[in-house]
Short mmCIF file of C-alpha atoms and ligand atoms in Angstrom, two decimals:
data_model
loop_
_atom_site.label_atom_id
_atom_site.label_comp_id
_atom_site.label_asym_id
_atom_site.label_seq_id
_atom_site.Cartn_x
_atom_site.Cartn_y
_atom_site.Cartn_z
CA MET A 1 -2.49 -35.23 0.83
CA ASN A 2 -4.63 -36.42 -2.00
CA ARG A 3 -6.80 -39.00 -0.38
CA ASP A 4 -9.35 -41.28 -1.91
CA ARG A 5 -12.75 -39.75 -1.26
CA SER A 6 -14.84 -42.16 -3.30
CA TRP A 7 -16.20 -43.64 -0.06
CA MET A 8 -18.06 -40.38 0.51
CA ASN A 9 -20.45 -41.23 -2.31
CA HIS A 10 -22.54 -43.65 -0.32
CA ASN A 11 -26.05 -44.71 -1.10
CA GLY A 12 -28.06 -46.06 1.75
CA ILE A 13 -27.15 -48.06 4.81
CA GLN A 14 -25.87 -51.05 2.79
CA ASP A 15 -23.05 -48.90 1.41
CA ARG A 16 -22.25 -47.60 4.84
CA ARG A 17 -21.82 -51.11 6.22
CA LYS A 18 -19.01 -51.78 3.78
CA THR A 19 -15.40 -51.75 4.95
CA ALA A 20 -14.41 -49.06 2.46
CA TYR A 21 -16.87 -46.65 4.04
CA LYS A 22 -15.80 -47.46 7.57
CA LEU A 23 -12.16 -46.99 6.66
CA GLY A 24 -13.04 -43.70 5.00
CA VAL A 25 -14.76 -42.50 8.17
CA ASP A 26 -11.71 -43.49 10.21
CA ASP A 27 -9.49 -41.62 7.80
CA PHE A 28 -11.68 -38.54 8.08
CA LEU A 29 -11.77 -38.65 11.88
CA GLN A 30 -8.03 -39.11 12.02
CA PHE A 31 -7.65 -36.03 9.85
CA ALA A 32 -10.16 -33.94 11.78
CA PHE A 33 -8.86 -34.82 15.25
CA LYS A 34 -5.22 -34.85 14.23
CA GLU A 35 -4.16 -32.06 16.50
CA ILE A 36 -6.89 -31.98 19.14
CA SER A 37 -8.31 -34.18 21.82
CA ASN A 38 -11.04 -36.64 20.94
CA GLU A 39 -13.35 -34.92 23.39
CA THR A 40 -13.28 -31.55 21.63
CA PRO A 41 -16.58 -31.05 19.81
CA LEU A 42 -16.06 -30.30 16.10
CA LYS A 43 -18.57 -29.54 13.38
CA CYS A 44 -20.09 -32.81 12.32
CA PRO A 45 -20.44 -33.37 8.54
CA CYS A 46 -23.14 -36.03 8.85
CA LEU A 47 -26.37 -35.61 6.94
CA LYS A 48 -28.20 -34.65 10.10
CA CYS A 49 -25.81 -32.12 11.64
CA ARG A 50 -24.56 -30.78 8.28
CA LEU A 51 -21.70 -28.90 9.89
CA LEU A 52 -24.14 -26.91 12.01
CA LEU A 53 -23.84 -29.00 15.16
CA ALA A 54 -20.64 -30.02 16.87
CA GLN A 55 -19.85 -33.52 18.18
CA ASN A 56 -16.93 -35.21 19.85
CA ARG A 57 -15.04 -37.93 18.04
CA LYS A 58 -17.07 -40.85 19.31
CA ASP A 59 -20.45 -39.29 18.52
CA MET A 60 -19.24 -38.07 15.17
CA GLN A 61 -18.16 -41.58 14.23
CA CYS A 62 -21.59 -42.81 15.24
CA HIS A 63 -23.33 -40.14 13.17
CA LEU A 64 -21.18 -40.75 10.12
CA LEU A 65 -21.87 -44.48 10.23
CA VAL A 66 -25.58 -44.18 10.96
CA TYR A 67 -26.69 -41.06 9.07
CA GLY A 68 -23.87 -40.95 6.51
CA ILE A 69 -21.51 -38.15 5.54
CA ASP A 70 -22.64 -35.23 3.43
CA SER A 71 -21.00 -36.23 0.15
CA SER A 72 -20.78 -32.65 -1.10
CA TYR A 73 -18.34 -31.87 1.69
CA ASN A 74 -15.38 -33.12 -0.31
CA LEU A 75 -12.94 -30.42 0.69
CA TRP A 76 -12.74 -30.58 4.45
CA VAL A 77 -12.34 -26.86 5.09
CA SER A 78 -14.19 -26.90 8.39
CA HIS A 79 -11.66 -29.39 9.66
CA GLY A 80 -8.53 -27.55 8.70
CA GLU A 81 -8.09 -28.57 5.09
CA ASN A 82 -7.37 -25.71 2.70
CA ASP A 83 -7.34 -25.30 -1.04
CA GLU A 84 -3.60 -25.28 -1.20
CA GLN A 85 -3.25 -28.63 0.49
CA TYR A 86 -5.78 -29.92 -1.94
CA ASP A 87 -4.06 -28.42 -4.97
CA ASN A 88 -0.56 -29.42 -4.04
CA SER A 89 -1.47 -33.05 -3.95
CA ASP A 90 0.85 -35.47 -5.68
CA GLU A 91 0.63 -34.82 -9.35
CA ALA A 92 0.78 -38.47 -10.22
CA ASP A 93 -2.40 -38.95 -8.25
CA THR A 94 -4.55 -36.35 -9.95
CA GLU A 95 -6.74 -37.75 -12.63
CA GLY A 96 -5.75 -35.05 -15.05
CA THR A 97 -9.00 -34.94 -16.96
CA GLU A 98 -10.07 -31.73 -15.29
CA GLU A 99 -6.80 -30.01 -15.95
CA VAL A 100 -6.80 -30.83 -19.63
CA GLU A 101 -10.26 -29.36 -19.97
CA GLU A 102 -9.23 -26.24 -18.15
CA THR A 103 -6.30 -25.47 -20.39
CA GLU A 104 -8.41 -25.87 -23.49
CA MET A 105 -11.29 -23.79 -22.32
CA PRO A 106 -10.25 -20.14 -22.12
CA PHE A 107 -9.58 -19.45 -25.77
CA ASP A 108 -12.75 -21.11 -26.96
CA ASP A 109 -14.68 -18.76 -24.74
CA MET A 110 -12.76 -15.76 -25.79
CA ALA A 111 -12.75 -15.94 -29.58
CA PRO A 112 -16.49 -15.28 -30.07
CA LEU A 113 -16.32 -12.53 -27.48
CA ILE A 114 -13.56 -10.76 -29.33
CA SER A 115 -15.26 -10.97 -32.69
CA ASP A 116 -18.47 -9.68 -31.13
CA ALA A 117 -16.52 -6.84 -29.59
CA LYS A 118 -14.91 -6.05 -32.92
CA ASN A 119 -18.26 -5.90 -34.68
CA ALA A 120 -19.61 -3.76 -31.89
CA TRP A 121 -16.75 -1.36 -32.18
CA ASN A 122 -17.08 -1.09 -35.95
CA SER A 123 -20.76 -0.30 -35.71
CA THR A 124 -20.41 2.06 -32.77
CA SER A 125 -17.73 4.14 -34.39
CA SER A 126 -19.77 4.54 -37.55
CA VAL A 127 -22.86 5.47 -35.57
CA LEU A 128 -20.93 7.99 -33.55
CA ASP A 129 -19.28 9.47 -36.62
CA ASP A 130 -22.68 10.09 -38.12
CA ASN A 131 -24.09 11.78 -35.07
CA ASP A 132 -21.58 13.55 -33.00
CA ASN A 133 -17.84 13.28 -33.07
CA THR A 134 -17.38 14.38 -29.52
CA THR A 135 -19.44 11.61 -27.99
CA ASP A 136 -17.26 9.27 -26.02
CA TYR A 137 -18.14 5.61 -26.10
CA GLY A 138 -18.33 4.49 -22.51
CA SER A 139 -18.02 7.89 -20.94
CA SER A 140 -16.64 6.66 -17.64
CA GLY A 141 -13.51 4.65 -17.16
CA GLY A 142 -11.57 6.66 -19.74
CA ASN A 143 -11.90 4.18 -22.55
CA ASN A 144 -9.94 6.22 -25.02
CA GLU A 145 -7.51 3.41 -25.70
CA TYR A 146 -10.28 0.91 -26.17
CA PRO A 147 -10.20 0.62 -29.94
CA LYS A 148 -6.41 0.39 -30.18
CA GLU A 149 -6.09 -2.39 -27.65
CA LEU A 150 -9.06 -4.16 -29.06
CA MET A 151 -7.62 -4.03 -32.57
CA THR A 152 -4.43 -5.64 -31.25
CA LEU A 153 -6.50 -8.52 -29.95
CA VAL A 154 -8.35 -8.87 -33.22
CA GLU A 155 -5.06 -8.86 -35.13
CA ASP A 156 -3.47 -11.34 -32.78
CA MET A 157 -6.43 -13.64 -33.08
CA GLU A 158 -5.36 -14.25 -36.68
CA ALA A 159 -1.61 -13.70 -36.38
CA GLU A 160 0.77 -16.65 -36.59
CA LEU A 161 2.84 -17.17 -33.47
CA TYR A 162 5.89 -17.49 -35.70
CA PRO A 163 6.02 -17.76 -39.49
CA GLY A 164 4.53 -21.09 -40.48
CA CYS A 165 3.13 -21.95 -37.07
CA THR A 166 0.05 -24.10 -37.40
CA THR A 167 -0.64 -25.01 -33.78
CA TYR A 168 -1.15 -21.63 -32.15
CA LYS A 169 -2.36 -18.20 -33.06
CA ARG A 170 -0.54 -15.48 -31.15
CA LEU A 171 -3.51 -14.53 -29.01
CA GLU A 172 -4.29 -18.12 -28.23
CA PHE A 173 -0.75 -18.70 -27.03
CA ILE A 174 -0.64 -15.62 -24.84
CA ILE A 175 -4.00 -16.45 -23.30
CA SER A 176 -2.94 -20.00 -22.54
CA LEU A 177 0.25 -18.70 -20.90
CA LEU A 178 -1.78 -16.31 -18.77
CA HIS A 179 -4.14 -19.09 -17.89
CA ASN A 180 -1.28 -21.34 -16.81
CA LYS A 181 0.14 -18.53 -14.77
CA VAL A 182 -3.06 -17.93 -12.88
CA SER A 183 -4.06 -21.53 -12.34
CA ASN A 184 -0.62 -22.50 -11.07
CA LYS A 185 0.02 -19.38 -9.02
CA TRP A 186 3.18 -18.37 -10.85
CA THR A 187 4.66 -15.20 -9.47
CA ASP A 188 4.81 -12.09 -11.63
CA LYS A 189 8.55 -12.30 -11.61
CA SER A 190 8.68 -15.90 -12.73
CA PHE A 191 6.26 -15.12 -15.52
CA THR A 192 8.39 -12.21 -16.70
CA MET A 193 11.43 -14.46 -16.69
CA LEU A 194 9.61 -17.05 -18.76
CA LEU A 195 8.54 -14.42 -21.28
CA LYS A 196 12.10 -13.14 -21.51
CA SER A 197 13.39 -16.64 -22.19
CA LEU A 198 10.75 -17.17 -24.85
CA HIS A 199 11.77 -13.90 -26.47
CA ARG A 200 15.41 -14.88 -26.51
CA ALA A 201 14.75 -18.39 -27.77
CA PHE A 202 12.28 -17.64 -30.52
CA ASN A 203 13.18 -14.09 -31.38
CA TYR A 204 9.62 -12.82 -31.07
CA ASP A 205 8.83 -9.36 -32.34
CA LYS A 206 7.51 -6.49 -30.29
CA HIS A 207 3.94 -7.76 -30.63
CA PHE A 208 4.64 -10.53 -28.16
CA PRO A 209 4.53 -9.33 -24.53
CA ALA A 210 7.98 -8.99 -23.04
CA ASN A 211 6.99 -8.95 -19.38
CA ASP A 212 4.23 -9.64 -16.95
CA ASN A 213 2.83 -6.12 -17.14
CA GLN A 214 2.46 -6.16 -20.90
CA ALA A 215 0.79 -9.54 -20.76
CA LYS A 216 -1.70 -8.30 -18.18
CA LYS A 217 -2.51 -5.26 -20.29
CA TYR A 218 -3.68 -7.69 -22.91
CA THR A 219 -6.91 -8.56 -21.20
CA ARG A 220 -7.76 -4.95 -20.43
CA ALA A 221 -9.35 -4.32 -23.80
CA LEU A 222 -12.09 -6.75 -22.91
CA GLY A 223 -13.05 -4.71 -19.88
CA LEU A 224 -11.72 -7.24 -17.43
CA ASP A 225 -9.39 -4.91 -15.63
CA TYR A 226 -9.73 -3.73 -12.08
CA VAL A 227 -8.64 -0.65 -10.17
CA LYS A 228 -6.73 -0.74 -6.91
CA ILE A 229 -7.81 1.86 -4.39
CA ASP A 230 -5.83 2.36 -1.20
CA ALA A 231 -7.90 2.39 1.98
CA CYS A 232 -7.37 3.47 5.57
CA ILE A 233 -6.38 0.53 7.75
CA ASN A 234 -9.21 1.48 10.13
CA HIS A 235 -11.78 1.63 7.34
CA CYS A 236 -12.37 5.41 7.65
CA ILE A 237 -11.81 6.52 4.06
CA LEU A 238 -10.67 5.49 0.63
CA TYR A 239 -7.74 7.38 -0.84
CA ARG A 240 -9.65 8.64 -3.83
CA LYS A 241 -11.11 11.91 -5.03
CA GLU A 242 -10.30 14.61 -2.42
CA PHE A 243 -8.11 12.19 -0.43
CA ALA A 244 -6.23 10.79 -3.42
CA ASN A 245 -2.93 12.38 -2.45
CA GLU A 246 -3.14 12.17 1.33
CA GLU A 247 -0.27 10.49 3.13
CA LYS A 248 -2.27 9.60 6.22
CA CYS A 249 -5.92 9.19 7.05
CA PRO A 250 -7.50 12.62 7.72
CA LYS A 251 -9.85 11.05 10.28
CA CYS A 252 -7.74 8.74 12.40
CA GLN A 253 -4.25 9.83 11.33
CA ALA A 254 -3.23 6.24 10.52
CA PRO A 255 -0.48 6.18 7.90
CA ARG A 256 -1.42 5.18 4.37
CA TRP A 257 1.68 3.08 3.72
CA LYS A 258 3.21 0.15 5.48
CA GLU A 259 6.45 1.14 7.14
CA ASN A 260 9.90 -0.01 6.13
CA VAL A 261 8.81 -2.01 3.18
CA VAL A 262 11.11 -1.70 0.21
CA HIS A 263 9.60 -3.25 -2.80
CA GLY A 264 12.46 -1.98 -4.97
CA GLY A 265 14.74 -3.65 -7.45
CA ASP A 266 11.85 -3.90 -9.83
CA GLU A 267 13.96 -4.33 -12.90
CA TYR A 268 11.18 -6.04 -14.75
CA SER A 269 8.51 -3.42 -14.32
CA ASP A 270 7.14 -1.56 -17.25
CA ASP A 271 8.54 1.90 -16.72
CA GLU A 272 5.84 3.92 -18.37
CA ASP A 273 3.18 2.19 -16.36
CA VAL A 274 4.39 2.13 -12.80
CA ASP A 275 3.94 4.98 -10.46
CA VAL A 276 7.34 5.48 -8.83
CA GLN A 277 5.76 5.98 -5.41
CA LYS A 278 3.92 2.74 -5.54
CA THR A 279 6.94 0.59 -6.25
CA THR A 280 8.67 1.74 -3.10
CA ARG A 281 5.72 1.95 -0.72
CA VAL A 282 3.11 -0.65 0.00
CA PRO A 283 -0.36 0.52 1.04
CA GLN A 284 -1.77 -0.82 4.28
CA LEU A 285 -5.04 -1.89 2.75
CA ILE A 286 -6.18 -2.17 -0.85
CA LEU A 287 -9.72 -2.26 -2.15
CA ARG A 288 -10.08 -3.85 -5.57
CA HIS A 289 -12.77 -2.28 -7.68
CA PHE A 290 -13.96 -4.00 -10.84
CA PRO A 291 -15.70 -1.23 -12.76
CA LEU A 292 -19.30 -2.17 -13.38
CA ILE A 293 -20.05 -0.05 -16.42
CA PRO A 294 -17.66 -1.75 -18.88
CA ARG A 295 -18.87 -5.12 -17.63
CA LEU A 296 -22.50 -4.25 -18.28
CA GLN A 297 -21.55 -2.88 -21.67
CA ARG A 298 -19.82 -6.13 -22.42
CA MET A 299 -23.01 -8.06 -21.76
CA PHE A 300 -24.62 -6.19 -24.63
CA ILE A 301 -21.64 -6.71 -26.92
CA SER A 302 -22.27 -10.43 -26.90
CA SER A 303 -25.06 -11.01 -29.37
CA LYS A 304 -26.15 -14.11 -27.51
CA LEU A 305 -26.36 -12.46 -24.11
CA THR A 306 -27.95 -9.20 -25.20
CA ARG A 307 -31.01 -11.07 -26.46
CA HIS A 308 -31.43 -12.60 -23.03
CA MET A 309 -31.13 -9.19 -21.36
CA ARG A 310 -34.65 -8.47 -22.65
CA TRP A 311 -36.07 -11.71 -21.35
CA HIS A 312 -37.87 -10.25 -18.34
CA LYS A 313 -40.06 -8.12 -20.57
CA VAL A 314 -40.20 -9.94 -23.88
CA ASP A 315 -40.35 -13.62 -23.00
CA ASN A 316 -41.56 -13.72 -19.44
CA LYS A 317 -45.15 -14.93 -19.33
CA ASP A 318 -47.44 -13.04 -16.97
CA ASP A 319 -49.55 -15.94 -15.79
CA GLY A 320 -49.60 -15.18 -12.10
CA ILE A 321 -46.91 -17.75 -11.27
CA MET A 322 -43.91 -16.47 -9.40
CA ARG A 323 -40.75 -17.71 -11.10
CA HIS A 324 -38.56 -14.65 -11.46
CA PRO A 325 -38.16 -11.32 -9.63
CA ALA A 326 -39.93 -9.73 -12.61
CA ASP A 327 -43.14 -11.31 -11.37
CA SER A 328 -42.86 -9.55 -8.03
CA GLU A 329 -44.68 -6.49 -6.75
CA ALA A 330 -41.46 -4.56 -6.19
CA TRP A 331 -40.47 -4.98 -9.82
CA LYS A 332 -43.90 -3.95 -11.08
CA SER A 333 -44.13 -0.92 -8.85
CA LEU A 334 -40.76 0.26 -10.14
CA ASP A 335 -42.22 -0.02 -13.63
CA THR A 336 -45.18 2.16 -12.63
CA ILE A 337 -43.15 4.80 -10.84
CA PHE A 338 -40.46 5.08 -13.52
CA PRO A 339 -42.18 4.35 -16.83
CA GLU A 340 -39.27 5.98 -18.70
CA PHE A 341 -36.89 3.45 -17.21
CA ALA A 342 -39.22 0.53 -17.74
CA LYS A 343 -39.85 1.36 -21.38
CA ASP A 344 -36.50 0.00 -22.52
CA ALA A 345 -36.20 -3.65 -21.58
CA ARG A 346 -32.45 -3.38 -21.84
CA ASN A 347 -32.14 -1.15 -18.79
CA VAL A 348 -30.47 -3.27 -16.18
CA ARG A 349 -31.97 -4.29 -12.86
CA LEU A 350 -29.37 -5.40 -10.38
CA GLY A 351 -29.31 -7.28 -7.12
CA LEU A 352 -26.40 -6.82 -4.77
CA SER A 353 -25.16 -9.80 -2.86
CA SER A 354 -22.91 -9.55 0.12
CA ASP A 355 -23.11 -13.12 1.34
CA GLY A 356 -19.40 -13.20 1.83
CA PHE A 357 -19.73 -10.79 4.71
CA ASN A 358 -21.27 -13.36 6.98
CA PRO A 359 -18.54 -13.74 9.55
CA GLY A 360 -20.01 -16.93 10.95
CA ALA A 361 -20.24 -18.93 7.75
CA ASN A 362 -16.89 -20.54 8.19
CA MET A 363 -15.51 -20.03 11.65
CA SER A 364 -12.36 -22.04 11.31
CA SER A 365 -10.91 -20.49 8.19
CA ARG A 366 -10.18 -16.82 8.35
CA TYR A 367 -11.50 -14.85 5.41
CA ASN A 368 -9.01 -12.64 3.72
CA ILE A 369 -11.44 -10.99 1.44
CA TRP A 370 -15.09 -10.00 1.28
CA PRO A 371 -16.52 -9.99 -2.23
CA VAL A 372 -19.47 -7.86 -3.37
CA MET A 373 -21.35 -9.42 -6.26
CA LEU A 374 -24.04 -8.03 -8.55
CA VAL A 375 -26.70 -10.12 -10.23
CA PRO A 376 -28.34 -8.84 -13.43
CA TYR A 377 -32.00 -9.77 -13.02
CA ASN A 378 -32.82 -8.99 -16.63
CA LEU A 379 -31.71 -12.48 -17.49
CA PRO A 380 -34.03 -15.47 -17.38
CA PRO A 381 -34.13 -17.41 -14.10
CA TRP A 382 -31.89 -20.19 -15.40
CA MET A 383 -29.19 -17.69 -16.31
CA CYS A 384 -29.18 -14.90 -13.75
CA MET A 385 -27.82 -16.99 -10.89
CA LYS A 386 -25.10 -18.66 -12.99
CA SER A 387 -21.65 -17.67 -11.88
CA ASP A 388 -20.71 -16.64 -15.45
CA ASN A 389 -23.30 -13.92 -15.42
CA MET A 390 -22.75 -12.58 -11.96
CA ILE A 391 -20.63 -9.50 -11.79
CA LEU A 392 -17.89 -9.14 -9.23
CA SER A 393 -17.82 -5.52 -8.25
CA LEU A 394 -15.58 -5.16 -5.20
CA LEU A 395 -13.09 -7.19 -3.26
CA ILE A 396 -12.91 -5.75 0.21
CA PRO A 397 -9.67 -6.61 2.00
CA GLY A 398 -9.65 -8.53 5.26
CA PRO A 399 -8.91 -9.98 7.67
CA LYS A 400 -10.99 -7.51 9.66
CA SER A 401 -14.65 -7.63 8.70
CA PRO A 402 -15.82 -4.45 6.97
CA GLY A 403 -18.83 -4.40 9.30
CA ASN A 404 -20.62 -1.08 9.37
CA ASP A 405 -17.78 0.54 7.44
CA ILE A 406 -18.96 -1.24 4.36
CA ASP A 407 -20.43 1.99 3.00
CA VAL A 408 -16.90 3.39 2.81
CA PHE A 409 -15.88 0.52 0.56
CA LEU A 410 -19.07 0.69 -1.48
CA GLN A 411 -18.38 4.30 -2.57
CA PRO A 412 -16.86 3.49 -5.97
CA LEU A 413 -19.77 1.20 -6.79
CA ILE A 414 -22.32 3.74 -5.60
CA ASP A 415 -20.75 6.40 -7.83
CA GLU A 416 -21.16 4.11 -10.79
CA LEU A 417 -24.72 3.22 -9.89
CA LYS A 418 -25.57 6.92 -9.58
CA GLU A 419 -24.19 7.60 -13.02
CA LEU A 420 -26.07 4.62 -14.43
CA TRP A 421 -29.31 5.72 -12.83
CA GLU A 422 -29.14 9.47 -13.40
CA SER A 423 -27.69 9.84 -16.86
CA GLY A 424 -27.01 6.37 -18.23
CA VAL A 425 -24.16 5.28 -20.46
CA LYS A 426 -24.00 4.95 -24.22
CA THR A 427 -23.86 1.28 -25.03
CA PHE A 428 -23.82 -0.75 -28.20
CA ASP A 429 -26.45 -3.44 -28.49
CA ALA A 430 -25.21 -6.31 -30.66
CA HIS A 431 -28.69 -7.73 -31.12
CA SER A 432 -30.36 -4.73 -32.71
CA LYS A 433 -27.02 -3.29 -33.90
CA GLU A 434 -27.55 0.19 -32.47
CA THR A 435 -26.31 2.27 -29.57
CA PHE A 436 -28.69 3.06 -26.75
CA ASN A 437 -28.54 4.83 -23.44
CA MET A 438 -28.17 2.08 -20.86
CA ARG A 439 -29.44 2.82 -17.37
CA ALA A 440 -29.41 0.59 -14.34
CA VAL A 441 -31.11 0.36 -10.99
CA LEU A 442 -30.23 -1.53 -7.85
CA LEU A 443 -33.42 -3.30 -6.86
CA TRP A 444 -32.41 -5.61 -4.08
CA THR A 445 -29.70 -6.65 -1.78
CA ILE A 446 -29.36 -10.32 -0.96
CA ASN A 447 -27.77 -11.10 2.35
CA ASP A 448 -28.17 -12.59 5.73
CA PHE A 449 -29.30 -10.49 8.66
CA PRO A 450 -25.90 -9.50 10.11
CA ALA A 451 -24.84 -8.26 6.66
CA TYR A 452 -28.21 -6.60 6.20
CA ALA A 453 -27.61 -4.64 9.36
CA ASN A 454 -24.20 -3.61 8.09
CA LEU A 455 -25.48 -2.56 4.70
CA SER A 456 -28.22 -0.44 6.11
CA GLY A 457 -25.83 0.96 8.69
ZN1 ZN B 1 -23.73 -35.51 13.18
ZN1 ZN B 2 -8.60 6.21 9.28
#
């Protein structure tokens, strides 16, 4: 499946006259029209149509030779290619450079984060001890275990994998295993089996995770965890709060669980952690909620990032040129109406993006999931739209579009935003080394018009 796509990088008509380009176009057309008649109009990836207009095979060939193919369209999703096909390509063919980089990356990113978090925790606990022993760091999300899990990470960052090991620290090894698992789509069961074998072979102590569940728990201390919330198959309600224990939807009577599914035989599951009901019954629909508050708090734990969170007030020049939302009227009028909020530059201003909702963006591949992203606009323009700094808040299950029911799915996020706006959350700021009351406001939503209609109901 891994085809040579170097022909797609063409420069001018001279390139397009070459045989390599013509052969490439033929290869593409063959792929695109593999299972359909040459007369069926398909989205044309030429630089003029840009997948917006459809052409039959003959016209498409013409367009691709005359106007050239859009070279950024290197995964042919609109013509039936999917990620998996792309990933499962012959391993001998892949260039490998990318993969090597990927396996080296995660720990390098993580080490500074953990030491920042450790410093933050040290300072926070001493501040809290001085003031008020009952204050709970990160009031929502029940972070009582936070310090213990975090200390494990800090310990493991230094701990030898086995006595005398010079290649890996324990944390580094576990993270790289998790990374391999995720990037190669290992199943939970296969991962547990691998961990068991490792335990047997190297006689690891109890500090090394013995199964998939324990390994997953590892990342929780960094606030990366998410919550699964069952939802009604017809998008009426979420099974939370007053509906948490319902067996069927109180509005449409649809059952909460899929019928006749036995998940059982879960010999590898971590007993203390698994709700017995959940192992035997599979919910019809699951909303994944990535709590926002710990993620915002984490932005301030990183001493590098927290400095940038003040950018909009401290470093942004007011010279009448529009280069950031902070220069806009909406931003300034918020400052005037809520001077209390505006006083602290660290208070977070968020934009909500629901671009994924656009049902027409990619007609041929069915979406399974609709993500809701948040953008922290405190950051400078070159940072706030980087994927690293965007916050994933919700994954709404498909394949049915959430449509106007989106407000049902947004509930957990709205609850968090209310808390952040009304009372705020105690947060440690690694830059000034103090705790402050972080508040947040949702300034904008970014979306196309169909999604806009859905959001505003
Ligand atoms: Zn075209
Ligand atoms: Zn329902």
